[in-house]
Structure formats: structure tokens, C-alpha cells
Short mmCIF file of C-alpha atoms and ligand atoms in Angstrom, two decimals:
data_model
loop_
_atom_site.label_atom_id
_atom_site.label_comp_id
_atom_site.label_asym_id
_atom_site.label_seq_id
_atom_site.Cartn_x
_atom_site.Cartn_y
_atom_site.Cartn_z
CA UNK N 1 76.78 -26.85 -5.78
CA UNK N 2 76.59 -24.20 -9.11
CA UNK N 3 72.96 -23.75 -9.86
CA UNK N 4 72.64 -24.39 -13.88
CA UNK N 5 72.54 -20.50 -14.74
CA UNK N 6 69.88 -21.58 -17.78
CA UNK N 7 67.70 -23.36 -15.09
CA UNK N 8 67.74 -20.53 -12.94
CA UNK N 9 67.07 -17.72 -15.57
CA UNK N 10 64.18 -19.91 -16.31
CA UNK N 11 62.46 -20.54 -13.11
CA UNK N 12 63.12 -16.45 -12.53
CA UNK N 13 61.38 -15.74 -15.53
CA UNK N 14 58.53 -18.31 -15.41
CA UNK N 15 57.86 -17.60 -12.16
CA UNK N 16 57.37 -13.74 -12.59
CA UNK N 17 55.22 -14.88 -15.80
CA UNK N 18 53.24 -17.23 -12.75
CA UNK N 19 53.02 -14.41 -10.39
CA UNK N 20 51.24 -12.04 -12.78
CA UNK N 21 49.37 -14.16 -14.40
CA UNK N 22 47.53 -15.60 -10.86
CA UNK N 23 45.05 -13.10 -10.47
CA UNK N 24 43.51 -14.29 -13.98
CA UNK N 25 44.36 -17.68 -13.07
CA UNK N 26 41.93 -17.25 -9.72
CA UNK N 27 39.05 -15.10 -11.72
CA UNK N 28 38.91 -17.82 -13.84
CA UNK N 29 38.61 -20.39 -11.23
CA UNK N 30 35.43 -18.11 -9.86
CA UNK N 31 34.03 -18.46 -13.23
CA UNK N 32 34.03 -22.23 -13.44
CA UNK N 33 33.01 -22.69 -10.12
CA UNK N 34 30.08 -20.92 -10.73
CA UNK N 35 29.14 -23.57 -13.07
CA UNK N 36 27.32 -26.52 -11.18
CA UNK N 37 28.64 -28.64 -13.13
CA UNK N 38 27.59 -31.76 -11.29
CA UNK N 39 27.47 -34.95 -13.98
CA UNK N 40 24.50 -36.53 -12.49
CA UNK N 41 20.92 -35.31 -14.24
CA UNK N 42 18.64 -35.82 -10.85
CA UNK N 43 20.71 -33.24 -9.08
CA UNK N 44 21.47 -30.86 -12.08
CA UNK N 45 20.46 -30.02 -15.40
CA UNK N 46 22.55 -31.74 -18.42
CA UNK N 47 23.26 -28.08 -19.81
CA UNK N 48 25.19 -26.79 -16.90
CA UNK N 49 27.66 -29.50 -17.80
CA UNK N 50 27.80 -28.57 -21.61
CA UNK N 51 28.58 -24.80 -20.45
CA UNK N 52 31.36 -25.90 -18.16
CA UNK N 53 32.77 -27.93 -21.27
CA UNK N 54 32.61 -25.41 -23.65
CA UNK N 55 33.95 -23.12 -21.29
CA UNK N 56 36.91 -25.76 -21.21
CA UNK N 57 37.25 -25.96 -25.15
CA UNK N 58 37.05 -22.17 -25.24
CA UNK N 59 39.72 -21.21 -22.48
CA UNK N 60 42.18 -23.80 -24.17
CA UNK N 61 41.74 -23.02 -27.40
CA UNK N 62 42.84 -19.54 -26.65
CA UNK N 63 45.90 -21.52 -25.52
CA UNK N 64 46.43 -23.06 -28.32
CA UNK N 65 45.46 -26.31 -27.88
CA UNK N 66 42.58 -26.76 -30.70
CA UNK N 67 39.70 -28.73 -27.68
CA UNK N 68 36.44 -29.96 -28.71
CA UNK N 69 33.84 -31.41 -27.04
CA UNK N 70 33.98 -35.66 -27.65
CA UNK N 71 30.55 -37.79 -26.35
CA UNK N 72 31.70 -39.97 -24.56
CA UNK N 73 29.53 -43.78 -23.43
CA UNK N 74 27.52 -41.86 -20.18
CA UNK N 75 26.46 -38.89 -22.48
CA UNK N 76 28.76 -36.51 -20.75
CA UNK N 77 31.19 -34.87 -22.77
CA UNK N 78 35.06 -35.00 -22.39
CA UNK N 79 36.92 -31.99 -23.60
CA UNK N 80 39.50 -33.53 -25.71
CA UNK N 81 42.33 -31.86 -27.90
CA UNK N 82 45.51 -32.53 -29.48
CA UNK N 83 48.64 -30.15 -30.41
CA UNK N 84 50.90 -32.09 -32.24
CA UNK N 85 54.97 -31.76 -30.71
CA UNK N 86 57.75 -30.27 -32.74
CA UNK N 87 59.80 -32.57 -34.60
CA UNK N 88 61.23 -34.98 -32.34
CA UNK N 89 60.00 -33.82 -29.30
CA UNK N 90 58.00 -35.53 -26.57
CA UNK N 91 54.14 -34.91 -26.43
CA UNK N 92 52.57 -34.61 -22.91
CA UNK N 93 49.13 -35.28 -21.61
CA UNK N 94 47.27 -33.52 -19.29
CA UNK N 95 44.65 -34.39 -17.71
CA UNK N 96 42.12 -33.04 -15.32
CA UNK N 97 38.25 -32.96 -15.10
CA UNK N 98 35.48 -30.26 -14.75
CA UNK N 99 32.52 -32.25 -13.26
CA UNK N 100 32.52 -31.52 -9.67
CA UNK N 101 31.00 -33.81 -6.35
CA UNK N 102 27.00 -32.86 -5.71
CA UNK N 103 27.21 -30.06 -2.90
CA UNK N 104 25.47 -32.68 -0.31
CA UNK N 105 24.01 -30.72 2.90
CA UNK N 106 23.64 -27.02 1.96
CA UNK N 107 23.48 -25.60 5.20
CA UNK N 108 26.54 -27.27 6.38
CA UNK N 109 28.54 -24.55 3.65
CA UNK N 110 29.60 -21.81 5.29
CA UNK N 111 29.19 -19.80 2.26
CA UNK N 112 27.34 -20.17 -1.34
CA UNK N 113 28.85 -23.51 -2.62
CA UNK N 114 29.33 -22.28 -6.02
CA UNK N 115 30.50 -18.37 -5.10
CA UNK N 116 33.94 -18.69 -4.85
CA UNK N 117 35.13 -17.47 -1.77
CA UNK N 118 37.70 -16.04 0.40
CA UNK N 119 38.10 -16.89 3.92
CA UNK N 120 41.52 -16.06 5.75
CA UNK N 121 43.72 -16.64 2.48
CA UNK N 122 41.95 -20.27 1.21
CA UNK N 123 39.28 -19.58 -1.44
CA UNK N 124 35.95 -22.09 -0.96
CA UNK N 125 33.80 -23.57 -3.59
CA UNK N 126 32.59 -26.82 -5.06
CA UNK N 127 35.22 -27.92 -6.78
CA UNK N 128 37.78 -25.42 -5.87
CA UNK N 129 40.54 -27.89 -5.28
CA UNK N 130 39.00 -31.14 -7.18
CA UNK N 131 39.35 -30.60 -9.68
CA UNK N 132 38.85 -27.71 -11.29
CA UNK N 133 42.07 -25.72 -9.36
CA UNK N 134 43.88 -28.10 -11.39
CA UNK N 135 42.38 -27.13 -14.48
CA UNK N 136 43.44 -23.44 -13.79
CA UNK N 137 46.72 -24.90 -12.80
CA UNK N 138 47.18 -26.37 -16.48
CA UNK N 139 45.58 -23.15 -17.95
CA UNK N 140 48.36 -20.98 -15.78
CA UNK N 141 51.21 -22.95 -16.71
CA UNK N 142 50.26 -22.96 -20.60
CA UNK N 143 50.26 -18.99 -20.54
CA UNK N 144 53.29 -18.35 -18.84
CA UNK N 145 55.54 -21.07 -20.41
CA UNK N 146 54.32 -19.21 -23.76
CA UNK N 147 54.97 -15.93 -22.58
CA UNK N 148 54.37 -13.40 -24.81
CA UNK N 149 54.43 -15.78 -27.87
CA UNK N 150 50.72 -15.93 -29.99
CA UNK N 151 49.17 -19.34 -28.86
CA UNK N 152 49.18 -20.65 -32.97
CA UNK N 153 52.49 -19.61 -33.16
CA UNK N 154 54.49 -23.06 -33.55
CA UNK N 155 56.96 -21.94 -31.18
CA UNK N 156 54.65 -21.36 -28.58
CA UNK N 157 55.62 -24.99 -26.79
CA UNK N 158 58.76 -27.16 -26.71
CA UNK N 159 56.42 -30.19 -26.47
CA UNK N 160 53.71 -31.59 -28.21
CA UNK N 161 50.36 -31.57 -25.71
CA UNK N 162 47.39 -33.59 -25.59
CA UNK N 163 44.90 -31.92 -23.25
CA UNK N 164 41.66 -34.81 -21.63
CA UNK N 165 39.28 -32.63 -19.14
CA UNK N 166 36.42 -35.27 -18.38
CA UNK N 167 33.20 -34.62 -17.64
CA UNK N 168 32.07 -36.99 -15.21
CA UNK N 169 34.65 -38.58 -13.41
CA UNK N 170 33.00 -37.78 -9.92
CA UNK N 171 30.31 -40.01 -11.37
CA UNK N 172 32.46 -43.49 -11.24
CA UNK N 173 31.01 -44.57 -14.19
CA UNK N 174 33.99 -44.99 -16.40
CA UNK N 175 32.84 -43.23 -19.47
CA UNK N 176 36.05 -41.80 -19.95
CA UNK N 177 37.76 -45.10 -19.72
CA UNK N 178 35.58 -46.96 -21.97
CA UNK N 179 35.39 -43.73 -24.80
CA UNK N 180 39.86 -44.07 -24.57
CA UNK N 181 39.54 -47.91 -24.89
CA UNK N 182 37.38 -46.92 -28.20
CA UNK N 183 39.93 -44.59 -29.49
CA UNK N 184 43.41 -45.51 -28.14
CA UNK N 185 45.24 -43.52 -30.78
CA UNK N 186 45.42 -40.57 -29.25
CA UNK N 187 46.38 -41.87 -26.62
CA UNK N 188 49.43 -43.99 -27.33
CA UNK N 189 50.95 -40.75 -28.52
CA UNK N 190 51.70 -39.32 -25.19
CA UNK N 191 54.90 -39.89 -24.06
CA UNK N 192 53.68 -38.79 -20.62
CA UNK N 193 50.47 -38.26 -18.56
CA UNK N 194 50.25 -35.79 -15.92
CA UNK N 195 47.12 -36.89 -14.24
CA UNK N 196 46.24 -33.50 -12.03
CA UNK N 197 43.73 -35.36 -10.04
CA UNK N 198 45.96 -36.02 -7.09
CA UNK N 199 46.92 -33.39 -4.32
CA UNK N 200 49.71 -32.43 -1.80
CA UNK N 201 50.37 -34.82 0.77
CA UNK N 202 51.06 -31.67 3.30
CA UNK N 203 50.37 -27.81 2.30
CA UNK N 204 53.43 -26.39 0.79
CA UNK N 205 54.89 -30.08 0.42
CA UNK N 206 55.04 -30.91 -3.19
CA UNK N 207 54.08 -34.75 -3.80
CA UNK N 208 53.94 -37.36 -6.44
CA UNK N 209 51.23 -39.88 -5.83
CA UNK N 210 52.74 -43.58 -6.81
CA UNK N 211 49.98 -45.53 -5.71
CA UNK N 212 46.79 -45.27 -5.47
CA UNK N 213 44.10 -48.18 -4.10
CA UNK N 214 41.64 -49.79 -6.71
CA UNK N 215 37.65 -49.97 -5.41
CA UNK N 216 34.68 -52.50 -5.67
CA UNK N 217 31.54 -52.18 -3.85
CA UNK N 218 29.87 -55.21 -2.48
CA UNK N 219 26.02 -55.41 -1.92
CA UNK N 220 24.79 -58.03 0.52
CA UNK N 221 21.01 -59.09 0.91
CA UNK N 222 20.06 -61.05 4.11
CA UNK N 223 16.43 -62.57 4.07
CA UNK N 224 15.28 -64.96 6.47
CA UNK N 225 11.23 -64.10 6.68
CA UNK N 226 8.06 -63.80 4.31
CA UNK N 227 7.24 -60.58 6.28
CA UNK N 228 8.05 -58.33 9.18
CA UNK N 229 6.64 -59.92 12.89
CA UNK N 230 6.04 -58.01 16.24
CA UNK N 231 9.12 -58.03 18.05
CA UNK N 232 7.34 -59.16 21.69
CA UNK N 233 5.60 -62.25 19.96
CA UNK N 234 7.76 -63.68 17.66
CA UNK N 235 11.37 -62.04 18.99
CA UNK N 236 13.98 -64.49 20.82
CA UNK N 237 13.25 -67.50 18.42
CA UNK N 238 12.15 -65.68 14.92
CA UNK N 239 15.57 -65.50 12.50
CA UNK N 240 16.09 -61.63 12.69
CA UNK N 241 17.69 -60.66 9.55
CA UNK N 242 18.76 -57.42 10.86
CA UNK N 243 20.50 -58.51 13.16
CA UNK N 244 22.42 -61.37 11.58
CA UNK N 245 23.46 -58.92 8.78
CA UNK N 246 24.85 -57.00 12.19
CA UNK N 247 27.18 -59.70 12.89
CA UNK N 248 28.06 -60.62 9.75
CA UNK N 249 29.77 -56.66 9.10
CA UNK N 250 31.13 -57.22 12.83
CA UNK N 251 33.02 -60.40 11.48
CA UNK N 252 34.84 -57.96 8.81
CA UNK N 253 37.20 -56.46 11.82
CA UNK N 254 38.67 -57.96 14.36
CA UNK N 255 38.84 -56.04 18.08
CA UNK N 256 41.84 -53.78 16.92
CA UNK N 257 40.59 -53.05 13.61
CA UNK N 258 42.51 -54.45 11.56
CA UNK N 259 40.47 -56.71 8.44
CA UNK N 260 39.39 -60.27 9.44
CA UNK N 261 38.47 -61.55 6.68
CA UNK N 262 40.15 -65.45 4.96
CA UNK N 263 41.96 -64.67 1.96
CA UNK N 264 42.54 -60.90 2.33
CA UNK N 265 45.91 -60.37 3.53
CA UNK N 266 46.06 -56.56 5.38
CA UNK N 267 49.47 -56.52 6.82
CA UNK N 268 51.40 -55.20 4.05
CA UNK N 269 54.01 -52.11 4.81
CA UNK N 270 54.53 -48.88 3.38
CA UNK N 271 57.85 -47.91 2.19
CA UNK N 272 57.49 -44.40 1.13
CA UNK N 273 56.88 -40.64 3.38
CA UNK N 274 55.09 -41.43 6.44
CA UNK N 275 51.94 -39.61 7.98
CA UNK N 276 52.58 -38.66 11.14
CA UNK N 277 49.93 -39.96 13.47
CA UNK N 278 49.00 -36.28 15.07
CA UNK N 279 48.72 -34.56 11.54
CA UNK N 280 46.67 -37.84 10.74
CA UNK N 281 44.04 -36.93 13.56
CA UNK N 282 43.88 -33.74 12.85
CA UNK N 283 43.56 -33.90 8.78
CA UNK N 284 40.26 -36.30 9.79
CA UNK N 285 39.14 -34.21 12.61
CA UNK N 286 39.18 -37.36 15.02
CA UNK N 287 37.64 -36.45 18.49
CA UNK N 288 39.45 -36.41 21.56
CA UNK N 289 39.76 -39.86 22.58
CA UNK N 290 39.08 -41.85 19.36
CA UNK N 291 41.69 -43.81 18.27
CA UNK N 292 42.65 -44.85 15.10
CA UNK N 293 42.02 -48.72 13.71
CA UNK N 294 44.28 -51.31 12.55
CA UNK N 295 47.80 -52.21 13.53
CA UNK N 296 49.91 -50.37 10.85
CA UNK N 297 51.17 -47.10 10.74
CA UNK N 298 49.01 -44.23 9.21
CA UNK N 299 50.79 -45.16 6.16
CA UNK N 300 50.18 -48.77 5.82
CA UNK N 301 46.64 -48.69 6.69
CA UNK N 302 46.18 -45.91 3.60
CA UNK N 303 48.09 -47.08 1.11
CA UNK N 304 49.42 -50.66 1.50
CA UNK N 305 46.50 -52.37 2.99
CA UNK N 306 43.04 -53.03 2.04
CA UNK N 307 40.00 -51.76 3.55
CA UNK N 308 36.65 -52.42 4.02
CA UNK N 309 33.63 -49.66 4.65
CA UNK N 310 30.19 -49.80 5.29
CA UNK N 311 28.62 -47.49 2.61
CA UNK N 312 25.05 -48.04 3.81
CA UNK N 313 22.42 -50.31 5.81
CA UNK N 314 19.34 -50.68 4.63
CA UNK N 315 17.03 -51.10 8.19
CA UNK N 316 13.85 -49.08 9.13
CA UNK N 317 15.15 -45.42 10.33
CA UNK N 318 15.10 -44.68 13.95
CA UNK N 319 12.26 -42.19 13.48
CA UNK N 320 9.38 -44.35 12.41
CA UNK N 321 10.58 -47.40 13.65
CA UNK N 322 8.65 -49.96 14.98
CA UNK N 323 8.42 -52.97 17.57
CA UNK N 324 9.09 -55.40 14.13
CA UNK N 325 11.72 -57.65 13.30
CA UNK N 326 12.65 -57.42 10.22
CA UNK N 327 12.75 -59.95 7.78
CA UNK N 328 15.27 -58.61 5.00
CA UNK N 329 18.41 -56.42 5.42
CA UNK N 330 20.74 -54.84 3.16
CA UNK N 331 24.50 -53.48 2.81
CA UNK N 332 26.35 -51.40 0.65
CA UNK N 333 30.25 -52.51 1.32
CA UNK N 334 33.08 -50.65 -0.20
CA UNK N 335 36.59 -52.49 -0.54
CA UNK N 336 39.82 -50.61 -1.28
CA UNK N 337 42.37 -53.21 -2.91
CA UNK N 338 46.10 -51.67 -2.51
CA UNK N 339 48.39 -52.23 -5.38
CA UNK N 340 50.23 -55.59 -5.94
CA UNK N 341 47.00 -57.20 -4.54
CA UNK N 342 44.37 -58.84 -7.16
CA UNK N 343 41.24 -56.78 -7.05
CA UNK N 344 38.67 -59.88 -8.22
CA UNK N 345 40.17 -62.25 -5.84
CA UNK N 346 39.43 -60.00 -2.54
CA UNK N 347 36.13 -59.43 -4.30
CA UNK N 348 35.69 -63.26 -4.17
CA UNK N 349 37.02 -63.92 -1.01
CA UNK N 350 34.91 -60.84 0.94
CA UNK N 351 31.63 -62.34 -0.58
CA UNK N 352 32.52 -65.92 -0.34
CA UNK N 353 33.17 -64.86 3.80
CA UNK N 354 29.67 -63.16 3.44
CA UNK N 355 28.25 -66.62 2.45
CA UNK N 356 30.18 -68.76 5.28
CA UNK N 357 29.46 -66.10 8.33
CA UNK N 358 25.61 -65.68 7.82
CA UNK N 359 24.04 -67.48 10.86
CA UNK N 360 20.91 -69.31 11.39
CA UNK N 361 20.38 -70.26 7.88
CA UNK N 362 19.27 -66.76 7.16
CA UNK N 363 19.79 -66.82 2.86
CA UNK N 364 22.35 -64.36 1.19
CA UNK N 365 22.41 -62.74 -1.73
CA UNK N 366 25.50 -60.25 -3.35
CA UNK N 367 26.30 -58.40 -5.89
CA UNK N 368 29.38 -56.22 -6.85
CA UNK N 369 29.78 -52.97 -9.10
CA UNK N 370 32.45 -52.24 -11.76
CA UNK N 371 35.79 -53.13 -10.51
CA UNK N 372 38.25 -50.37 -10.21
CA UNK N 373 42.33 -52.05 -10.37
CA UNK N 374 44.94 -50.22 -8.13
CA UNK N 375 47.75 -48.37 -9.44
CA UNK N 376 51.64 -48.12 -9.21
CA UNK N 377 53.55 -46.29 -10.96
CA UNK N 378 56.90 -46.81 -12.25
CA UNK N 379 59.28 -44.29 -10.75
CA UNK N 380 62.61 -44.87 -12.55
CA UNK N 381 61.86 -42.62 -15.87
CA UNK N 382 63.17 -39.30 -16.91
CA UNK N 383 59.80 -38.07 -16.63
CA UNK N 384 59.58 -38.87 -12.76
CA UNK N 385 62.85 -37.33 -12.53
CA UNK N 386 62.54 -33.80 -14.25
CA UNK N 387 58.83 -33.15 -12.56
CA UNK N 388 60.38 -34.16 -9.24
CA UNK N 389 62.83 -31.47 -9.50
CA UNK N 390 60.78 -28.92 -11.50
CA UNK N 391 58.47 -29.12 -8.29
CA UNK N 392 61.00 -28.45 -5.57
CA UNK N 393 62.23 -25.97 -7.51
CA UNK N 394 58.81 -24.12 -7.58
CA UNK N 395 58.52 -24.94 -3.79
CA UNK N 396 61.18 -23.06 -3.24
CA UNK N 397 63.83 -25.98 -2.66
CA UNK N 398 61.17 -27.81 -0.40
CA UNK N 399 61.68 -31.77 -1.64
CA UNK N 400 59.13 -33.78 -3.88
CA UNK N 401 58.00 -36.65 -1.68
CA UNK N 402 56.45 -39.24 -3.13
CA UNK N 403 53.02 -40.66 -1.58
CA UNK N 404 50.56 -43.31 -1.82
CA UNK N 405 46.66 -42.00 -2.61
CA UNK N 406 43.72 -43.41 -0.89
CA UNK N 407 41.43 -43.03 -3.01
CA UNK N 408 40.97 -44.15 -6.43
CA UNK N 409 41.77 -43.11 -10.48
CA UNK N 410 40.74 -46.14 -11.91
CA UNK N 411 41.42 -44.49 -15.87
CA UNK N 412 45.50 -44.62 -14.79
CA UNK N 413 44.90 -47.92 -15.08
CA UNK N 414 43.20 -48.16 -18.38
CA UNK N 415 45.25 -45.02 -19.19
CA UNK N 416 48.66 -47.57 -19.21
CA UNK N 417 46.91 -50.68 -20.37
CA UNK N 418 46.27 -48.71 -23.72
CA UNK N 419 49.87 -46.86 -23.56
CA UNK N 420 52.12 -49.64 -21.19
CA UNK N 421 55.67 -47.11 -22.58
CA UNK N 422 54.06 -43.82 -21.13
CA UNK N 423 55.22 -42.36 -17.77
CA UNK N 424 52.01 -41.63 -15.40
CA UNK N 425 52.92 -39.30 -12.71
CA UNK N 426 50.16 -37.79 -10.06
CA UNK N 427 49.70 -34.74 -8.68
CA UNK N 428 47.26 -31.66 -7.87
CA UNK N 429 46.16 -28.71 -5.89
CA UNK N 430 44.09 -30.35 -3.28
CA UNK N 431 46.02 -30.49 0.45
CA UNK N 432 44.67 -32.02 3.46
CA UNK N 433 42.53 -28.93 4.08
CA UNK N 434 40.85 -28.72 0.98
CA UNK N 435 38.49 -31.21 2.31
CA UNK N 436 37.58 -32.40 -1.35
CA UNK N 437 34.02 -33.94 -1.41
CA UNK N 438 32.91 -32.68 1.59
CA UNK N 439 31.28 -29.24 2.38
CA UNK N 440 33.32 -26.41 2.62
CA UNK N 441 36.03 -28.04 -0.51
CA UNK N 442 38.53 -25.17 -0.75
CA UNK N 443 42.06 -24.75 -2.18
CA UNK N 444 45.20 -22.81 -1.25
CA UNK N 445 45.58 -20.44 -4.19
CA UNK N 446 49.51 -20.73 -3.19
CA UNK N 447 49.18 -24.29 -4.25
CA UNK N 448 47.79 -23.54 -7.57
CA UNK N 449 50.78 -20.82 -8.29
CA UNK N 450 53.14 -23.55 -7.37
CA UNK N 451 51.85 -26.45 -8.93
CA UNK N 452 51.46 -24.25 -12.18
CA UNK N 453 54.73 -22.97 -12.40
CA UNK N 454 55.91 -26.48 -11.13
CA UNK N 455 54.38 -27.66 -14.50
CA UNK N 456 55.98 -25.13 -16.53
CA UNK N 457 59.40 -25.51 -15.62
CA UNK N 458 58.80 -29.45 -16.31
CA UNK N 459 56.80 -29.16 -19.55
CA UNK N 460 60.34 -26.13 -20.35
CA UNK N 461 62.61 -28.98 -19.48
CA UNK N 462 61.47 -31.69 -20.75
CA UNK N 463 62.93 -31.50 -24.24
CA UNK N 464 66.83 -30.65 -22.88
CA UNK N 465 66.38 -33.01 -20.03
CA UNK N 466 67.72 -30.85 -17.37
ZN1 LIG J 501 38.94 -35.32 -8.80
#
């Protein structure tokens, strides 16, 4: 096959423009990791947040994309701005977010969680990889598909670009889904999303998340006595409320694993790139001799199938426990509803099995949170196409594999309720070392370069269509 001589003069010249323009790219990431820009105001003062965002508004601007800060329902603020597209062209929104996960144990970091730093070629900070490598990413791919061209030139982009950095995604409150559902116009102008929130299903394997798995927690409240009673004069015949809450989260599993629970189907299959079972064990640094649950593949049990996880138990701490039974227990339950599944009615049918397993008349209670819906997207567009390529292009010929995501974006979904004609594709940084949430986050600055110039050569091609 004749490589298309324009294509390849491009992706020589962009990715020069990518290569020298890294180092900046990575200087800029230490700078806005050293922002602890953690949404929640018992872990971190409000300001810190405001400097991250105008630190946002600032660095884009200078791109040319004229940001400012919008309040959104939760307080935070979302760095939002708009560049209108030359005539007739398609406008493109990207997305990404600079609130980062709290830092949780401190001495489990192996260095400074908001120093960026190097350790044997990955660089290590809160937020490194989730999500504000991604945010570099988008800065990196701005500057060198402009090249030398002044950002308010008109020329400076073939597309128009509508840039959303939120401010408290982490948080799972949905500001930013409620503040677009208050102001859909802008929205409904982009022709397509690229929701950098998403991450490489392998290092150096570039992916395009098509699923992801909606969320709802569940809290269940057993009760059963006015008051805790010694354990040796009232245990054997006293309703113990602990322990029928124990057997009521045994009931959600059956021996293999695999969910148990009426109404909640869990053998759906996976149709897309498979995760091999030893790279599984490894990316979730299983011990020797654990095996992995349920009856699918690694796939299937991801990102076809619903799960079920036991956020927390409320029960008198091992230290400090006494010889009581106790007359009120608590979980926090998380369920993960895969796409084509109906995220209220597994709600429904997980707390009506609550209800019907609680023994010895014991009396329940439940609640549930916000409901997040599941995602697919549709992979047929032009869009889908041109990234795909554009991406195993800047992998060096390495092919775009498309995966399902574990974890949850519940704005896609409000994101194409408001704007049903715009193509959402995934992607991101983050690989399965980056560890995102945990201690030690870190990102592959590799990943960035390629992501970023992946971007470019999409956003370069997605006038001409080539
Ligand atoms: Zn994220």
C-alpha cells in the first residue's frame, strides 16, 4: 500500500512539532500537579481549586481558546470556552478535568504526592495520569497543530473547538452534568466530544473506550435490638444484626463468584479485545494463589456484566471491640450496571433481594445515591474512524483497539442526551500502571506525546476526512 504523501508529511511534521514541544508539555504538568486541587473543602481549601482553574483558563487562552471560569451547581468551577470553527467546518469538544482524587494514606507515596516525580522513566504525582496528563495532552496537541501560527490568528485551527475542564468530577456529584443540562447550547454545537478521561488498555496500545459501566450505591440498615447485649448472656437466641447483615452480603455471590442475585442477569459476553488473564493478575497485583471471581473471561466480568462491591460495614472496629452483640448494622454497596442493562431496575431488584434475604425478622432499611447510566458508544461515524487511524499512526502503526471501561463517566451520558447527533469517543493517558486513585498515580510521559500528537493528526484531519 502507497502511504497518502499529505498524511505522511503531516504526521512528520506534527510529530517533530510533538517532540519539541514535550519538555514544556511535562513542566507544565509539574506545575499543575503542584496544585492540590482536590474538590472536596474538608480535605483542601476551596482556593487551591480556583488557582488550578485559572491556571486552566490562562494556559488555554494562550492557545487561543478564549476559557473562563463558569460556577457550576457544587460551587466548583468548570473551565469552559468556546472557539467558534471556520465556515463549514466541524467544531470539536474536548474535555478533561483538573480536580484530582484526595492523596489517601501519605506514607504509602513513595515520594511527595504533589512533586512531580521521576522514577525509572514514569513521572508520579496526584493526578499525573487522571486527569490532568490529559489536560497537557490537549494543551500539547493545540500548540503543535498551530505551529508557528499566533493563537488569535483565524487560521490557527481547521476546526472549531469547544474546550470543558471540570472541576470536580472526582467528587461524583454531577455538577458538571446538571450546569450542561442548564445550558445545552454550547453543547449541541459540537460535532464531536473527545472525552480524555479514559486511558490505554495496555502501555503503548492505543484504545478507544466504547463502553463504560453506569454506578449506584446501595445503603442497607439492619436493626433488630433497642440496644447492644453481652454476647455470653443474651448470644445464641438474641437476633444479632451483625451477623444477619453478614449473610445477607454472602447471598450477593454465589461459591464461584459470580452475582446471585433474582433479576440481575451477569452472564452477558464481551465481544471486543480481550484481557489476558496473566496481565489481568498482574495489573491488580493479585497474590500468588488468589484466583479471580466469576465465570466469564476477564473481559466479561469488566465490561459486560454487573457487579456488586462492598464499599463499607459499619460494625464496632476490631480494636475496641467488645463481648456485645450488636443491635444495628450498616452497608455501603456499590453496583456497576454494564451497558444495555437498565440501571433503576438492578437498583430495584438488589434492594428488593435485600428485603427478601434478611433473616429472623431483623427490619431493613435502604437507600440509594444518584444513579449513574452506562454508556455505549456508537462506533460507525467518521469521527471513530479518523481518531482510530490518527492514533495508530502516532503509535507508530500499533492498531487502535477498542475497549470496554470499568469504571464510570456518567456526563457521556448526559453529554449525548443533550447532543444525541454528536460522536463521543474515549480515550486518555492513564495505562494499567498509572494506578489512578491509588497512591503512587503516575503516567508514562510516552503516552502523553502519543496521545497528543494522536489528537493532532485527528483534530488536522478531520476537515479533509482522510
Ligand atoms: Zn478522571
Amino acid at each position: 500500500m502507497t502511504p497518502n504523501t499529505a498524511a505522511s508529511a503531516d504526521r512528520a511534521e506534527l510529530g517533530a512539532r510533538v517532540d519539541a514541544l514535550l519538555p514544556r508539555t511535562l513542566a507544565e504538568l509539574a506545575e499543575l500537579v503542584a496544585i492540590p486541587s482536590i474538590a472536596d473543602e474538608r480535605v483542601i481549601d476551596p482556593a487551591e481549586c480556583v488557582r488550578a482553574a485559572e491556571w486552566v483558563r490562562a494556559a488555554f487562552r494562550a492557545e487561543g481558546i478564549p476559557a473562563g471560569l463558569e460556577l457550576t451547581p457544587d460551587g466548583s468551577y468548570a473551565v469552559i470556552g468556546h472557539r467558534p470553527a471556520p465556515d463549514g467546518a466541524p467544531t470539536v469538544l474536548l474535555y478533561c478535568h483538573y480536580d484530582v482524587q484526595p492523596i489517601l494514606d501519605e506514607h504509602e507515596w513513595l515520594s511527595p504526592p504533589f512533586e512531580l516525580t521521576e522514577r525509572e522513566g514514569r513521572l508520579y504525582g496526584r493526578g499525573s495520569a487522571d486527569c490532568k496528563g490529559n489536560l497537557v495532552a490537549h494543551l500539547l496537541a493545540l500548540r503543535s497543530l498551530r505551529g508557528g501560527t499566533p493563537a488569535d490568528d483565524a487560521a490557527a485551527y481547521p476546526v472549531g473547538l469547544i474546550l470543558v475542564a471540570e472541576g470536580s468530577e472526582e467528587q461524583g456529584r454531577a455538577s458538571l452534568d446538571r450546569y450542561a443540562e442548564a445550558n445545552p447550547e454550547l453543547f449541541r454545537q459540537a460535532d464531536v466530544m473527545l472525552i480524555q478521561d479514559a486511558g490505554n488498555f495496555a502501555n503503548g496500545v492505543p484504545t478507544l473506550t466504547t463502553s463504560l459501566r453506569g454506578a449506584v450505591d446501595v445503603v442497607v440498615t439492619v436493626s433488630a435490638l433497642e440496644a447492644s447485649l453481652h454476647s455470653g448472656e443474651f448470644g445464641g437466641a438474641a437476633p444479632d444484626a451483625l451477623a444477619a447483615l453478614i449473610r445477607m452480603l454472602a447471598s450477593l455471590r454465589d461459591e464461584r463468584g459470580d452475582l446471585s442475585v433474582p433479576g440481575i442477569a451477569s452472564d452477558q459476553v464481551w465481544l471486543g479485545v480481550q484481557y489476558g488473564d496473566e496481565a489481568f493478575r498482574a495489573d491488580a497485583g493479585m497474590r500468588d494463589g488468589a484466583e479471580r471471581i466469576g465465570s466469564g473471561t476477564v473481559a466479561d466480568q469488566l465490561w459486560a456484566r454487573p457487579t456488586l462491591t462492598v464499599l463499607g460495614i459499619d460494625a464496632p472496629p476490631v480494636v475496641g471491640a467488645v463481648a456485645a452483640i450488636q443491635p444495628r448494622a450498616a452497608a455501603k454497596l456499590n453496583l456497576r450496571v454494564p451497558p444495555g442493562a437498565d440501571a433503576a431496575e438492578l437498583r430495584d431488584a438488589l434492594i428488593a433481594h435485600l428485603h427478601a434475604v434478611a433473616p429472623w425478622g431483623v427490619s431493613v432499611e435502604t437507600s440509594a445515591g444518584e444513579l449513574g447510566l452506562p454508556f455505549s458508544a456508537d462506533t460507525s461515524g467518521e469521527a471513530f474512524r479518523i481518531l482510530s487511524s490518527a492514533l495508530t499512526e502516532a503509535y507508530d502503526g500499533t492498531q487502535t483497539v477498542t475497549s470496554g471501561g470499568g469504571g464510570s463517566i456518567p456526563l457521556t451520558t448526559t453529554l449525548s442526551r443533550i447532543n444525541p447527533e454528536a460522536e463521543i469517543v474515549l480515550l486518555g493517558v492513564p495505562d494499567p500502571e498509572s494506578r489512578i486513585h491509588s497512591t503512587n498515580e503516575s503516567v508514562d510521559p510516552e503516552e502523553i506525546r502519543r496521545i497528543a500528537l494522536g489528537e493532532a493528526l485527528f483534530l488536522s484531519r478531520l476537515v479533509t476526512g482522510s
